[in-house]
PDB file of C-alpha atoms in Angstrom:
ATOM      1  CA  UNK A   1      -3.361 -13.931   1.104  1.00  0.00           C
ATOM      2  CA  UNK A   2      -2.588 -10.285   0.898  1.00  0.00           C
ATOM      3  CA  UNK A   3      -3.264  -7.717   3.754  1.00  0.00           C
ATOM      4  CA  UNK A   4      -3.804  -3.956   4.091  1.00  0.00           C
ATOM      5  CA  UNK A   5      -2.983  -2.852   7.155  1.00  0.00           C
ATOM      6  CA  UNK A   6      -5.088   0.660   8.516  1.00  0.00           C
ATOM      7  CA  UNK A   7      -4.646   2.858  10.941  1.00  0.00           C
ATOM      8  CA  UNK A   8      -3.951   6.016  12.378  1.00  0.00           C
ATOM      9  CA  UNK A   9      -0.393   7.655  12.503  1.00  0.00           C
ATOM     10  CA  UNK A  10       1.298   5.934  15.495  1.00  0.00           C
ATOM     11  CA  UNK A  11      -0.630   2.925  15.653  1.00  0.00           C
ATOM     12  CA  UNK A  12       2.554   0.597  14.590  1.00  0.00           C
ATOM     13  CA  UNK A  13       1.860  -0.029  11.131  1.00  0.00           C
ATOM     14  CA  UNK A  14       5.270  -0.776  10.118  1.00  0.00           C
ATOM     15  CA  UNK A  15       6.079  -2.752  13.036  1.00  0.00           C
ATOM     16  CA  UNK A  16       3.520  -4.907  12.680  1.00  0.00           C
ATOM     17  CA  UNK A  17       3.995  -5.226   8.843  1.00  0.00           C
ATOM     18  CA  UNK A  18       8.004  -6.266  10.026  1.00  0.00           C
ATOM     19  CA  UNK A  19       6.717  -8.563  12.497  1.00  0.00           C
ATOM     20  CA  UNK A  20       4.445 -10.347   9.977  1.00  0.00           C
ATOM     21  CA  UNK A  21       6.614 -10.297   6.703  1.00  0.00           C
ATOM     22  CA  UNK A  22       9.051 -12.518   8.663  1.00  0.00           C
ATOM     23  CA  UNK A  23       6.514 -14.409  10.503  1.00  0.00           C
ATOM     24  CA  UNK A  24       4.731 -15.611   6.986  1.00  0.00           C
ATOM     25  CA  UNK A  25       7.324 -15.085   4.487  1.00  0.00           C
ATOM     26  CA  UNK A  26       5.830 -12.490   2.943  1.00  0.00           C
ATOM     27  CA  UNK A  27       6.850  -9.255   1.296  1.00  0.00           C
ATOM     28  CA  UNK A  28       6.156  -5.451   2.587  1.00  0.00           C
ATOM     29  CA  UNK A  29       4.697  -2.954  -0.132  1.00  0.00           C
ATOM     30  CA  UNK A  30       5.906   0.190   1.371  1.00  0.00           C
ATOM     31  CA  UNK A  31       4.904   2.978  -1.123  1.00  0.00           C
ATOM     32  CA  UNK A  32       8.136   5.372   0.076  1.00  0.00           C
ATOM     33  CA  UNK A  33      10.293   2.821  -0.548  1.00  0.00           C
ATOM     34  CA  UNK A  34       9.028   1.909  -4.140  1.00  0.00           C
ATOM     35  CA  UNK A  35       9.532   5.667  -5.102  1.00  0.00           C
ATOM     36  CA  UNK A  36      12.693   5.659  -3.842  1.00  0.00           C
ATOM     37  CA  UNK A  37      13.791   2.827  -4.900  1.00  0.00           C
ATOM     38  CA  UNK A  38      12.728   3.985  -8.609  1.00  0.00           C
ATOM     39  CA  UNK A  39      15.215   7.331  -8.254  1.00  0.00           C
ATOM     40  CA  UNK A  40      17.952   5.320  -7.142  1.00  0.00           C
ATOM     41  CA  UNK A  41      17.403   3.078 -10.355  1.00  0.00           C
ATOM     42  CA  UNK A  42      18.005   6.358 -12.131  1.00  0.00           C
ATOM     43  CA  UNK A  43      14.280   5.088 -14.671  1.00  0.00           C
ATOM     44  CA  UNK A  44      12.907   7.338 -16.690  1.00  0.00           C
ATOM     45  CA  UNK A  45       9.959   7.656 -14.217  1.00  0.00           C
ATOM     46  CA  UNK A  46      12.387   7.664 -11.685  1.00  0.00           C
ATOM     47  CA  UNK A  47      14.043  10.999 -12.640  1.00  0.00           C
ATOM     48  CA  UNK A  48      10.063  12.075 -13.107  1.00  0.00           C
ATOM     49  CA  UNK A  49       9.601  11.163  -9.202  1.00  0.00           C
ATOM     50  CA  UNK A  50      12.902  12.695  -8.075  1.00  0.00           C
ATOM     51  CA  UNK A  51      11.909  15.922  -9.714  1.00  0.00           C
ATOM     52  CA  UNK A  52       8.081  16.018  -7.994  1.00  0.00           C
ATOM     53  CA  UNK A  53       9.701  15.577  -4.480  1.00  0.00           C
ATOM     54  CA  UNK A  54      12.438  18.464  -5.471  1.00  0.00           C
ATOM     55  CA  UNK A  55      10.381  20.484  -6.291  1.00  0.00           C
ATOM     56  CA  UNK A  56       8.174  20.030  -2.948  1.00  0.00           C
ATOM     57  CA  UNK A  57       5.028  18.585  -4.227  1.00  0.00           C
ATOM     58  CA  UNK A  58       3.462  15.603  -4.190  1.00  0.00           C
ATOM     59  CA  UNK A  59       3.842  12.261  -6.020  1.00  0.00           C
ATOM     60  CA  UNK A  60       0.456  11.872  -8.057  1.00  0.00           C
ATOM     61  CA  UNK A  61      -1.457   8.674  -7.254  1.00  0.00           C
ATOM     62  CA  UNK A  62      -1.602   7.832 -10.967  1.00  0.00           C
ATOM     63  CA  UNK A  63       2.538   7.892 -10.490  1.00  0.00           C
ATOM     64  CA  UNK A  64       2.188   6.191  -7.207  1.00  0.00           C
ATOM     65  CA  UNK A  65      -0.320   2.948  -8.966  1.00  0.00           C
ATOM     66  CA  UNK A  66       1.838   2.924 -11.628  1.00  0.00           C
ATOM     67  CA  UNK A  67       4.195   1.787  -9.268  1.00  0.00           C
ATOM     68  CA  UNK A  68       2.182  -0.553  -7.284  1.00  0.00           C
ATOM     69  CA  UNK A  69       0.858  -2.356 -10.367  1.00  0.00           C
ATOM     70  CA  UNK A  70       4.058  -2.943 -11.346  1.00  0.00           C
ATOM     71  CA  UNK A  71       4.819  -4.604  -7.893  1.00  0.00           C
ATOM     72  CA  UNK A  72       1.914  -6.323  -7.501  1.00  0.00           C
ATOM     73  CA  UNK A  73       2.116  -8.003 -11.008  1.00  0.00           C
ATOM     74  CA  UNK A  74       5.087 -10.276 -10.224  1.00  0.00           C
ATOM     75  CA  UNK A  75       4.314 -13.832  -9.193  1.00  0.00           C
ATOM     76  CA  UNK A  76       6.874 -14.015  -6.753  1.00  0.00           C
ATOM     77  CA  UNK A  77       4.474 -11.498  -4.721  1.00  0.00           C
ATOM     78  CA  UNK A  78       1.002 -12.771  -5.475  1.00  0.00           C
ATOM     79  CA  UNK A  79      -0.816 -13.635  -2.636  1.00  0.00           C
ATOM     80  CA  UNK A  80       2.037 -12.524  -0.370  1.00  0.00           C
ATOM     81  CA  UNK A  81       2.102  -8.767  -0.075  1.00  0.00           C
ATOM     82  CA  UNK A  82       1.687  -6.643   2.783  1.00  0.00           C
ATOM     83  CA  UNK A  83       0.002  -3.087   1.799  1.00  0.00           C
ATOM     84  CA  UNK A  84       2.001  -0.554   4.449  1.00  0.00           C
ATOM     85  CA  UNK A  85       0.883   2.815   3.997  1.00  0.00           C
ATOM     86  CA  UNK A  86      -1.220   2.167   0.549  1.00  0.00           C
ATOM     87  CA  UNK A  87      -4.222   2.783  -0.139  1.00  0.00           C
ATOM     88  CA  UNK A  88      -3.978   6.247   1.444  1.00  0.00           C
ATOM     89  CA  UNK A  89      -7.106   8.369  -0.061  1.00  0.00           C
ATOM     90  CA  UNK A  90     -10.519   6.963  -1.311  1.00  0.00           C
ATOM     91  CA  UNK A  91      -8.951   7.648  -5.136  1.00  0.00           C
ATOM     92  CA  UNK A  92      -5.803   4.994  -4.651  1.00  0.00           C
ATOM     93  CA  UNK A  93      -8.774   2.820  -2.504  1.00  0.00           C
ATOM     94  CA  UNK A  94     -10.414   2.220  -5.927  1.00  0.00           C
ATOM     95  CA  UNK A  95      -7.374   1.979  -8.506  1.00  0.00           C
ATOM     96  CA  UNK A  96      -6.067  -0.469  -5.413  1.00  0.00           C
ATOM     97  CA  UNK A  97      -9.614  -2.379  -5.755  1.00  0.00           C
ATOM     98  CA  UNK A  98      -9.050  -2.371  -9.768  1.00  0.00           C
ATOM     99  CA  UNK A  99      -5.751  -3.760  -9.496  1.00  0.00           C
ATOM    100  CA  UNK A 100      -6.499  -6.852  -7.767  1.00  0.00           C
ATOM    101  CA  UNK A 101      -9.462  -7.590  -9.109  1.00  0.00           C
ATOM    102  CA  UNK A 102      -6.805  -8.610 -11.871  1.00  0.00           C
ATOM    103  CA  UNK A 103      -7.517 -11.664  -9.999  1.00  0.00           C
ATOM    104  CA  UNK A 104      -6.390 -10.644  -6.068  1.00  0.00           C
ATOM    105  CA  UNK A 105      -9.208  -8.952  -4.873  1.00  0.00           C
ATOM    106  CA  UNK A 106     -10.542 -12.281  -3.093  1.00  0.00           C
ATOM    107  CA  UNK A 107      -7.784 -12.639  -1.190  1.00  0.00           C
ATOM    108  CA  UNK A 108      -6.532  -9.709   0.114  1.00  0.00           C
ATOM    109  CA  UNK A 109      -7.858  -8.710   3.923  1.00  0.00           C
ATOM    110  CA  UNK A 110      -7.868  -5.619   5.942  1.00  0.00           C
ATOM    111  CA  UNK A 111      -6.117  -5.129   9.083  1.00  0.00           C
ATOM    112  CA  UNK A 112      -7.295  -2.404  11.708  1.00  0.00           C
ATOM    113  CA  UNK A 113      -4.874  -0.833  14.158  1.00  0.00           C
ATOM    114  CA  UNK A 114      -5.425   1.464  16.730  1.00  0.00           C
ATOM    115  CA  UNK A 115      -3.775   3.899  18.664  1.00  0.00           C
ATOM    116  CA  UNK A 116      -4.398   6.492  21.943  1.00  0.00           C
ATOM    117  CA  UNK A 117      -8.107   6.013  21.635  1.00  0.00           C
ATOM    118  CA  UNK A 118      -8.799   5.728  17.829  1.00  0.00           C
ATOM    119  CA  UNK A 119      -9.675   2.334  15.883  1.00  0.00           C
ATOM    120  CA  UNK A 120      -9.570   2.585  11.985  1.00  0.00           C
ATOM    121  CA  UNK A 121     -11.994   0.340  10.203  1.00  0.00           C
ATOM    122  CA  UNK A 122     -12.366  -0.214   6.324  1.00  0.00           C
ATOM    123  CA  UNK A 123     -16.255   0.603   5.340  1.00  0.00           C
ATOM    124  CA  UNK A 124     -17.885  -1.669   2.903  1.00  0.00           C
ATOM    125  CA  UNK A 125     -17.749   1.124   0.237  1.00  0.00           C
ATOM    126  CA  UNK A 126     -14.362   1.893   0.372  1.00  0.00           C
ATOM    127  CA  UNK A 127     -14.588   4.558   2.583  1.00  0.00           C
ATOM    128  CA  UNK A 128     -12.506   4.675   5.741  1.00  0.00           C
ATOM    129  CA  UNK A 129     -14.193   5.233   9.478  1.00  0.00           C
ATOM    130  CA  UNK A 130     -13.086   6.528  12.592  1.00  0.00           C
ATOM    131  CA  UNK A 131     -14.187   5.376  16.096  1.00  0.00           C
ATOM    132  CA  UNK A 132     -13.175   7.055  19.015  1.00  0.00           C
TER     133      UNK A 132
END
């Protein structure tokens, strides 16, 4: 099974991603990390990445699924990821949605955090709430 874990800045995303990956074996799908783990492979679409971030702007989230379909299509990490951080905008919600209904879409589950007051909860549509 494969979770995506929401929430607010602060609520302990990572940490709880860390905590689970070595609870259940399974592996952390940190968007920051796969862009800079493409620059420091010197790819083609690394030096592409290494320029947008120079330059101050924004890595596109066509760029950004590129990235996470390549991930996600190894079978050492079906059914195993962790989604820190991803989808972050209703646009990388749906590509996210596209990409594993490649046959993961059934078996990936959100996880709500909160934090100070504010619980984040994934809508049926894709959208994101927020409670206070």
């Amino acid at each position: 099974m494969n979770l995506i874990i929401f929430g607010p800045p602060g609520a302990g995303k990572g940490t709880q991603a860390d905590f689970i990956v070595k609870k259940y074996n399974l592996y952390q799908l940190s968007t920051g990390e796969l862009l800079r783990r493409e620059m420091q492979n010197n790819t083609e679409l690394g030096s592409k990445i290494s320029s947008i971030i120079n330059n101050g702007e924004l890595v596109s989230d066509d760029v950004v699924s590129d990235l996470i379909e390549k991930f996600i299509s190894k079978d050492a990490f079906k059914q195993k990821i962790i989604f820190d951080g991803y989808p972050r905008n209703l646009n990388q919600a749906k590509t996210l949605n596209e990409l594993l209904g490649k046959g993961m879409a059934n078996k990936t589950r959100p996880l709500a955090l909160a934090a100070d007051g504010f619980l984040v909860l994934p809508h049926r549509h894709g959208l994101l709430q927020f409670f206070e």
